[in-house]
mmCIF file of C-alpha atoms and ligand atoms in Angstrom:
data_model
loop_
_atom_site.group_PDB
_atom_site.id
_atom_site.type_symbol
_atom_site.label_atom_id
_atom_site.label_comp_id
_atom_site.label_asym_id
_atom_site.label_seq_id
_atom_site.Cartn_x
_atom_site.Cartn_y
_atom_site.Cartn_z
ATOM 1 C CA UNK A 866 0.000 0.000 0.000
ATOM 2 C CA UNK A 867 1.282 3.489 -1.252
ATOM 3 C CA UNK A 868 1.474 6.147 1.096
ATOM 4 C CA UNK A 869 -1.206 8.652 -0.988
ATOM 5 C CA UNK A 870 -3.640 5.633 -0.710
ATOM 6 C CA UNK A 871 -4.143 6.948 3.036
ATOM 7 C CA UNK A 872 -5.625 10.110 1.758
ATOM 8 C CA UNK A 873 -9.156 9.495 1.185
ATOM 9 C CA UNK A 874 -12.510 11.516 0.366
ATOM 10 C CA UNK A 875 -14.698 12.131 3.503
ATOM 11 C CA UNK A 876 -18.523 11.904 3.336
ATOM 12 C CA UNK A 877 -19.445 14.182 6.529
ATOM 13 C CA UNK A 878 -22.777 14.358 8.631
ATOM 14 C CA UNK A 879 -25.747 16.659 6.748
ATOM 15 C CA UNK A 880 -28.637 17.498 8.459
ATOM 16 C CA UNK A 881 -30.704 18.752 5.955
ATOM 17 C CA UNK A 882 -34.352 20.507 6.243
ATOM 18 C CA UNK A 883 -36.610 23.365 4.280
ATOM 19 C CA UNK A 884 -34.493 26.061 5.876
ATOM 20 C CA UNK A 885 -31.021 24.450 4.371
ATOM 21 C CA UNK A 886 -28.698 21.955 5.536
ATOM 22 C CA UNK A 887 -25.913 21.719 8.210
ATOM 23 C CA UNK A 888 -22.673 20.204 8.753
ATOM 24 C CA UNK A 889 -20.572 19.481 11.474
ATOM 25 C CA UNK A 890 -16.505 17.865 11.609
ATOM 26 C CA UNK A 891 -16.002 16.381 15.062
ATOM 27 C CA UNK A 892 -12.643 15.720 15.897
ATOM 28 C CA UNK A 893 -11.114 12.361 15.891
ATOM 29 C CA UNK A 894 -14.844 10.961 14.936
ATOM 30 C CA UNK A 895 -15.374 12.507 11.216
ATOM 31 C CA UNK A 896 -11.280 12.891 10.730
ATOM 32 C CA UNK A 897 -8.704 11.313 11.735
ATOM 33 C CA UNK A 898 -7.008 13.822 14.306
ATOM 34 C CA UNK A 899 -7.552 16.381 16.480
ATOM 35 C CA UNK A 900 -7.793 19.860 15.346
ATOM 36 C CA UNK A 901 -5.507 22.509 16.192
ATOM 37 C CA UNK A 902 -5.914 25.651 13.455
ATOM 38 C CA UNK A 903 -8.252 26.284 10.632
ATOM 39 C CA UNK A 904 -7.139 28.484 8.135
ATOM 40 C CA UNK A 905 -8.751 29.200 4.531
ATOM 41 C CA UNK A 906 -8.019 30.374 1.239
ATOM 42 C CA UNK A 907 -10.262 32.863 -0.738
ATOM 43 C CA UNK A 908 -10.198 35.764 -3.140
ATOM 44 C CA UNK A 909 -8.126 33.535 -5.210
ATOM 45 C CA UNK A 910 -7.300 34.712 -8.572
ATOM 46 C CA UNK A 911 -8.199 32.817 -11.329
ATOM 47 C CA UNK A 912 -5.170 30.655 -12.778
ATOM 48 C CA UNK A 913 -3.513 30.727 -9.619
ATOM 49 C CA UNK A 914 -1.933 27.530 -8.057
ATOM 50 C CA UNK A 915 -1.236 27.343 -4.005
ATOM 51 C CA UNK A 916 0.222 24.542 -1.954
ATOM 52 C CA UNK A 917 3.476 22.964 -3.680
ATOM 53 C CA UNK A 918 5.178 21.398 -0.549
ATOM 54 C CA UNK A 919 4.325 18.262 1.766
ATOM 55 C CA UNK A 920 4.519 18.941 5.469
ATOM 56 C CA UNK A 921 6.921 16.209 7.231
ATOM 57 C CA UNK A 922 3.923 15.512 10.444
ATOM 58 C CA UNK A 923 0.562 17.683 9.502
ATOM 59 C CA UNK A 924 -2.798 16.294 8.957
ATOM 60 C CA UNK A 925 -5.080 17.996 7.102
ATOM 61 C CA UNK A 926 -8.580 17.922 5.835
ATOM 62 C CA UNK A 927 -9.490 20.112 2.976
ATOM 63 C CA UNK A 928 -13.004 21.458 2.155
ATOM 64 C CA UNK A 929 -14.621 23.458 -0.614
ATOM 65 C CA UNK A 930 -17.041 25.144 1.504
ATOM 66 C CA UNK A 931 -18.012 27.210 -1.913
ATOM 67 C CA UNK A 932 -17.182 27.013 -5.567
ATOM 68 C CA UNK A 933 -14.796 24.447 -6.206
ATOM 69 C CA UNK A 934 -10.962 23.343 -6.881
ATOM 70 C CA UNK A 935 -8.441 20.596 -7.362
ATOM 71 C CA UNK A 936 -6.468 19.276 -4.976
ATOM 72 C CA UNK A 937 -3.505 17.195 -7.073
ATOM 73 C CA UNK A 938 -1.452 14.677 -4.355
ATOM 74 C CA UNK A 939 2.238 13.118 -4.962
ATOM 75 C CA UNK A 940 3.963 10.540 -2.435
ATOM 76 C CA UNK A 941 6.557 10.299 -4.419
ATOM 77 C CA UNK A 942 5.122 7.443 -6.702
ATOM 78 C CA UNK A 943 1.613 8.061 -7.357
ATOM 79 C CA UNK A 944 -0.525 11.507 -8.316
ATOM 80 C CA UNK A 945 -4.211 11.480 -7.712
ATOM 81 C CA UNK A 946 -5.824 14.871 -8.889
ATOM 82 C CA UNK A 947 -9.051 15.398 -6.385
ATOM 83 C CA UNK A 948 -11.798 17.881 -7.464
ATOM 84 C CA UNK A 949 -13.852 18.909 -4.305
ATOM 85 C CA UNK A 950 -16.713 20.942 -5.022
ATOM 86 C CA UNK A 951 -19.256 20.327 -2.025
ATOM 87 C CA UNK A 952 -19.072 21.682 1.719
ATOM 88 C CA UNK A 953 -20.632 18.327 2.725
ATOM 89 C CA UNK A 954 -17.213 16.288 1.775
ATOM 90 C CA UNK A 955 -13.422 16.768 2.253
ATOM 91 C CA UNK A 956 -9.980 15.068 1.144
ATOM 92 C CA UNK A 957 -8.114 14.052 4.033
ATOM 93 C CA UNK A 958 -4.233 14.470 3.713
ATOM 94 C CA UNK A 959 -1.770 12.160 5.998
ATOM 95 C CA UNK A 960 1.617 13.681 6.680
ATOM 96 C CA UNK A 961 4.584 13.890 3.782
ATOM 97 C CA UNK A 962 2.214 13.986 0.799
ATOM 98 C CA UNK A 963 3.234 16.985 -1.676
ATOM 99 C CA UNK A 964 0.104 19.044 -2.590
ATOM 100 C CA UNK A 965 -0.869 21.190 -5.319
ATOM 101 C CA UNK A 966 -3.966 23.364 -5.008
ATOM 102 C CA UNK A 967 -5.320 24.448 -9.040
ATOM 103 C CA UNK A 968 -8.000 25.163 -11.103
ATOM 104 C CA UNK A 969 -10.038 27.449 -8.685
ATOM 105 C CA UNK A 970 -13.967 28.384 -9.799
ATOM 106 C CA UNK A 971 -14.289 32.083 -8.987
ATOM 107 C CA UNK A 972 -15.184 32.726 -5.246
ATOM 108 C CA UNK A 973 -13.769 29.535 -4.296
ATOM 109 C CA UNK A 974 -13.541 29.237 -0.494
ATOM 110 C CA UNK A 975 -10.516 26.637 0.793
ATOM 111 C CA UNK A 976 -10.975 25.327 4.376
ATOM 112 C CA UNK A 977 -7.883 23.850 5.819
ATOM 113 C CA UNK A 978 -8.176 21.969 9.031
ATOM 114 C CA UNK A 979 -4.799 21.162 10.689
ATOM 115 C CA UNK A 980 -3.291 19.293 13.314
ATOM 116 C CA UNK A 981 -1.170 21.336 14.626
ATOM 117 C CA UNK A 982 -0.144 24.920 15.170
ATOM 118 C CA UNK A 983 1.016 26.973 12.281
ATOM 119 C CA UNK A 984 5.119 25.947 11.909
ATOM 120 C CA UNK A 985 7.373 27.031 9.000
ATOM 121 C CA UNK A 986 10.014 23.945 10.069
ATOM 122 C CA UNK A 987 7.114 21.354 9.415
ATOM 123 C CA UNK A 988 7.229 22.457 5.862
ATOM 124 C CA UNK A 989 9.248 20.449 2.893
ATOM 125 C CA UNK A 990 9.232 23.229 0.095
ATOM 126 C CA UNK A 991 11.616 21.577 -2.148
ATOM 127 C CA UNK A 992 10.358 18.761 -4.104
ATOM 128 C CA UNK A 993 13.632 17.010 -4.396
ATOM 129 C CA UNK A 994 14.108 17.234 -1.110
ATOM 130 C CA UNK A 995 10.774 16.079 -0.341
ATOM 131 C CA UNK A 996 11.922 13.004 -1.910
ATOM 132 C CA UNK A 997 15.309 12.707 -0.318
ATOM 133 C CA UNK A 998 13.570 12.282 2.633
ATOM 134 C CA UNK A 999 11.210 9.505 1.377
ATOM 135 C CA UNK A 1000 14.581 7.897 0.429
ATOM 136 C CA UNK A 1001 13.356 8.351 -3.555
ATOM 137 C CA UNK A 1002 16.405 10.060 -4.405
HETATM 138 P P1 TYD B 781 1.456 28.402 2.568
HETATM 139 O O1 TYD B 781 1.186 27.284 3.500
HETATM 140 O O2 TYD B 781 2.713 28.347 1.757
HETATM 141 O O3 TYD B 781 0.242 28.609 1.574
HETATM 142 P P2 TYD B 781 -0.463 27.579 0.573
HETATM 143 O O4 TYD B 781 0.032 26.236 0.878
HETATM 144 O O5 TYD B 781 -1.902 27.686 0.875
HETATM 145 O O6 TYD B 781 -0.168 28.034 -0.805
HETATM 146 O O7 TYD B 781 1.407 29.748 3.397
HETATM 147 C C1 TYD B 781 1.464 31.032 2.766
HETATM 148 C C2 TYD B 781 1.966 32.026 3.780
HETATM 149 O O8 TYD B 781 1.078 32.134 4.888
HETATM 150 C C3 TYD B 781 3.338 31.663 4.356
HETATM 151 O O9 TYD B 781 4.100 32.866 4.451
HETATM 152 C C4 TYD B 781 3.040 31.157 5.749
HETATM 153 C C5 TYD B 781 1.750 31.863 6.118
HETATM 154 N N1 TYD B 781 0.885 31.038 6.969
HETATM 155 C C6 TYD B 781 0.708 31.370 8.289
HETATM 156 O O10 TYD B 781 1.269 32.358 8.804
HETATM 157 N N2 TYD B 781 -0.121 30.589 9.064
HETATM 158 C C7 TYD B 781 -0.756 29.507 8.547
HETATM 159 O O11 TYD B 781 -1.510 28.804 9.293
HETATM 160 C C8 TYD B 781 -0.543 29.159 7.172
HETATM 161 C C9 TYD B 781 -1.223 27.961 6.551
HETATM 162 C C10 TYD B 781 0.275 29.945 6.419
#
């Protein structure tokens, strides 16, 4: 089993009624860790790409919670290109997968929900050294 083939697509909880529907994320129940920071991104300009590293011990679960965008993953030996479009679903990311964030719909909002605090040193930035530390160079 390939390290990407941890990341998986999330079906979360919708309580849906005439007034609209509702979500929730639970820690530890819906994904698999506890949440430390949520961050998003938005007013992203059309074309733009975001991501490009792997982070050496985050967890992360990604939502569209409007418009839509692909989420492309690389351990190394596999890509899998992800297109989330629906606030009721999200692609959970284990720890040393490279991401690339593209093809964002025009008021695209990106949750991120991560496992730990915001920390520059958890970031690999350099794709071959993202693989020199997988040992795949
Ligand atoms: P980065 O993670 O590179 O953005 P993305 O992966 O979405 O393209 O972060 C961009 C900048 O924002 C970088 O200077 C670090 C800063 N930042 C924080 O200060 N706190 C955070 O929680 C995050 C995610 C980024």
């Amino acid at each position: 089993m390939s390290r990407i083939d941890h990341c998986c697509i999330i079906e979360l909880p919708r309580v849906t009624d005439p007034r609209g529907c509702l979500t929730f994320i639970e820690a530890n129940r819906h994904i698999p860790f506890k949440i430390r920071r949520v961050y998003y991104l938005y007013d992203v300009p059309g074309g733009a790409e975001r991501g490009g590293h792997a982070h050496k011990a985050l967890h992360q679960f990604i939502v569209a919670m409007s418009g839509s965008f692909d989420v492309v993953l690389d351990d190394g030996i596999q890509k899998k290109r992800f297109h989330l479009n629906r606030s009721y679903y999200g692609l959970y990311i284990c720890p040393m997968i490279w991401r690339e964030l593209d093809n964002f719909s025009s008021g695209a909002v990106c949750m991120v929900l991560a496992s730990e605090f915001y920390d520059e040193s958890d970031y690999l930035r350099d794709y071959n050294a993202y693989l020199a530390t997988l040992g795949l160079k």
